[in-house]
Amino acid sequence: MMRLRSPFLLVSAVLLVAGCGGGGSGTTQNTQTTPTITAWPAASTITYGQSLALSTLTGGTASVSGTFAWTAATTAPTAGQQNESVIFTPSDIIDYTTVMGSVTVTVGKATPTVSAWPAASTIAYGQTLASSTLTGGAASANGTAVTGIFAWTTPTTAPPVGTASESVTFTPADATDYATVPGSVSVTVSAATPSVTAWPAAGGITYGQTLASSTLTGGTASTAGTFAWTTPATAPAPGTLSESVTFTPSNLTDYTVVVGATTVTVSKATPTVSAWPTASAITFGQTLASSTLSGGTASVAGTFAWTTPSTAPSQGTESESVTFTPSNTTDYATETGLVSVTVNPPAPTPVTVNFGTTYQTIRGFGGASVWLGQMPSAVATALFGSGPNDLNLSILRVRIGPQGTASGGGAYGMPYEYGDWDYELANGKAAVLNNPNAIVFASPWTPPAAWKLNGSSSFSDDGETWNQSFNSCGEGTGYCGGYLNPSDYANYANYLEDFVKFFNTHAGFNLYAISMQNEPEENVTYESCVWTPEEMDTWVANNASTITSDAYSTKLIMPESDVFNPVDAATTLNDPSAEGLVSIIGGHIYGGSPSAPYSIPAGDSPKQVWMTEFGPLSTAQLTFAEALSPYGISIHDSLVNGQYNAYVWWGAFGNSTGSCATAAGTCGFVDFAGTLQPMGEIMGQYSKFIQPGYVRASATATPVSGVYVSAYTGTVSGTQHYVIVAINTNTTTESFAFTLDNGSSVTSLTPTQSTSAAGLVQQTAVPVTSGQFNYTLPAQSITTLVQ
């Protein structure tokens, strides 16, 4: 029997034998049987990259004997549970066929080999491993590089300071086939720098002290610790400086120190003055600059000087401020102290009074009762009486009210007489009753309304603009504003003469003078009437004789302008047919005190110049200081500069407190009870001692700034009297050496003083020797010295 090498050959041989018979019926065909596999074998686990040949097949059963084998043993499957082809080959391959099947083989992930672990960047204490960057590193498997990433295994770990080995994991990019690889890498952790959110504030020190003397307060940092000066032994220069400060953490193992800066104020050092200098004496009125400082010692070099060298101290021994100024003013402050200086009385300022050189005759001093009603008896006595506190006024100004009628309506039934005429008559009688030497004059504010016209509101004449239109007022149409109808000039003259007759008939004495118009240039909301200079001249020339030629020898006053404007009277005074009818030039000084005499044209008949109205026109009562300046000065200026013959205040009496508005701005000499007021104290220094008929004498008018001196002399009952009035508006006393020329009979002078503390107080007599005497005026005072 022939042995076949393979089933295939065997089958072929059988087929060949059968065919040789030419299809004879005696040949039979062989058919193979397929074994039955009751259990396929189990495959051992392999690793990714290994072929199936490395996976051992164990077990497996079939209906016939045979072997199981991987169909493709060289296949290297991917990792995981894979079904791979297995072939069962019967031992009897002639009769049985091979059987194909599959077996699950587990392919494990391959573990790469890390040939180089990465390097780690340094981090600071407090940072986690995530802040450390890994660079480099390499891995491979079966000789092939495996891509992937290296990362910290626990990136949230915050290692301590130092160099430590920390876990790193290599994660292949092909996570399906390759397993992660753990390892370790050294990482260096450095100490952390704390965060200082606020540097501390530094306490001030003085030049010469070190920073150690400056206390640091406050300051905040990200960790506990302390702030301190970096160089505490440094002694900075004065000023506001930035100096180094160090923050030292309490945990120096894990944190570093931090250096910053804060500002510290270094004040100049104050020298120690162990002895202040002495001061030489000066004279009152001199400033401290005239006093020499000598001596004095201090802890550093420097100079002593008066702090306020322009100060002029009071008399006596005064403590005044002295400043020590170091030579080194950069590092040392000035120091002040007190040094005593003796201030000797000043040499009195010379004042010369020459009673042999005289000027205008004084007619008197007074006030108005206009719109104030009838004077109470106490008021009349206080104003015109001659008692110690009475003012002995010699002039009363009354108002000619315009509201009467030709038929009269007053107590006496005379033409145009009415209640206002009656009380002004009573006031005049009370004035003369208390002072037989007193005189009364009258002023009209407007003619009766029936004689007035309403004119242009913009009429210019003699450099002034005149408003001649009626002005609305509570007294009725025609009383305020407008001008006198020329056709009624004679009526107006007769009207004024009616007042003269009324007054003289019932007063028991004659009205001294009458004014033709109060403030003729004013058109206001109270009684007023406008007159141009030409209109006044026309009226005086043609109508004034009705008054001046009467049986009473009444004097005419004009123009009574409110600013003593010469232009108002100039036309009349330059008219030969008019000027002789005018005896008194009257005016008000609301435009300011006079600085020169009022000019009367050469060749005119003699005329007096009177200041007939002035006052504050306010609602506040005057203090003594306010009355003294400017109103006391206005009396002096009117007599000395203006050379006026009379001075008449606006309201003679009024309220004593709160206001002086009884009549517009009446700040009276006395109140309604007759109590003396500040302005009365000042007026009394003139009116009590300068009698009508006295003349003003030459005197040094302003011996020093703020002091005003005037002098007067006259005869009473055959005795020559001498008067000196001195006003001191300064806040310091003023001393004077008086020399009296042509006053040889003066042996003593008795002062009467008024100050804010007391008014019209008689002082001890001052002796006069050979025409010489010294006198000190109190601060803010007025003094009259009389013999």
mmCIF file of C-alpha atoms in Angstrom, residues 102 152 162 206 230 272 377 390 392 395 461 479 497 522 573 575 583 611-612 755 786:
data_model
loop_
_atom_site.group_PDB
_atom_site.id
_atom_site.type_symbol
_atom_site.label_atom_id
_atom_site.label_comp_id
_atom_site.label_asym_id
_atom_site.label_seq_id
_atom_site.Cartn_x
_atom_site.Cartn_y
_atom_site.Cartn_z
ATOM 1 C CA SER A 102 -12.797 31.623 17.138
ATOM 2 C CA TRP A 152 2.157 65.659 38.368
ATOM 3 C CA GLY A 162 13.437 72.476 49.784
ATOM 4 C CA THR A 206 12.816 115.814 65.575
ATOM 5 C CA THR A 230 15.915 98.932 57.907
ATOM 6 C CA THR A 272 17.110 125.625 74.116
ATOM 7 C CA SER A 377 -40.112 170.066 79.451
ATOM 8 C CA ASP A 390 -27.404 170.546 80.192
ATOM 9 C CA ASN A 392 -26.795 175.208 76.776
ATOM 10 C CA ILE A 395 -29.921 177.782 68.237
ATOM 11 C CA ASP A 461 -28.662 174.165 34.750
ATOM 12 C CA TYR A 479 -46.046 168.706 48.566
ATOM 13 C CA GLU A 497 -43.795 186.780 56.436
ATOM 14 C CA GLU A 522 -33.611 167.925 46.082
ATOM 15 C CA LEU A 573 -24.449 186.573 45.589
ATOM 16 C CA ASP A 575 -26.453 189.930 41.753
ATOM 17 C CA SER A 583 -27.695 187.823 55.710
ATOM 18 C CA MET A 611 -24.089 174.771 58.790
ATOM 19 C CA THR A 612 -27.813 174.244 59.292
ATOM 20 C CA THR A 755 -15.397 159.406 76.824
ATOM 21 C CA VAL A 786 -11.883 176.552 80.000
#
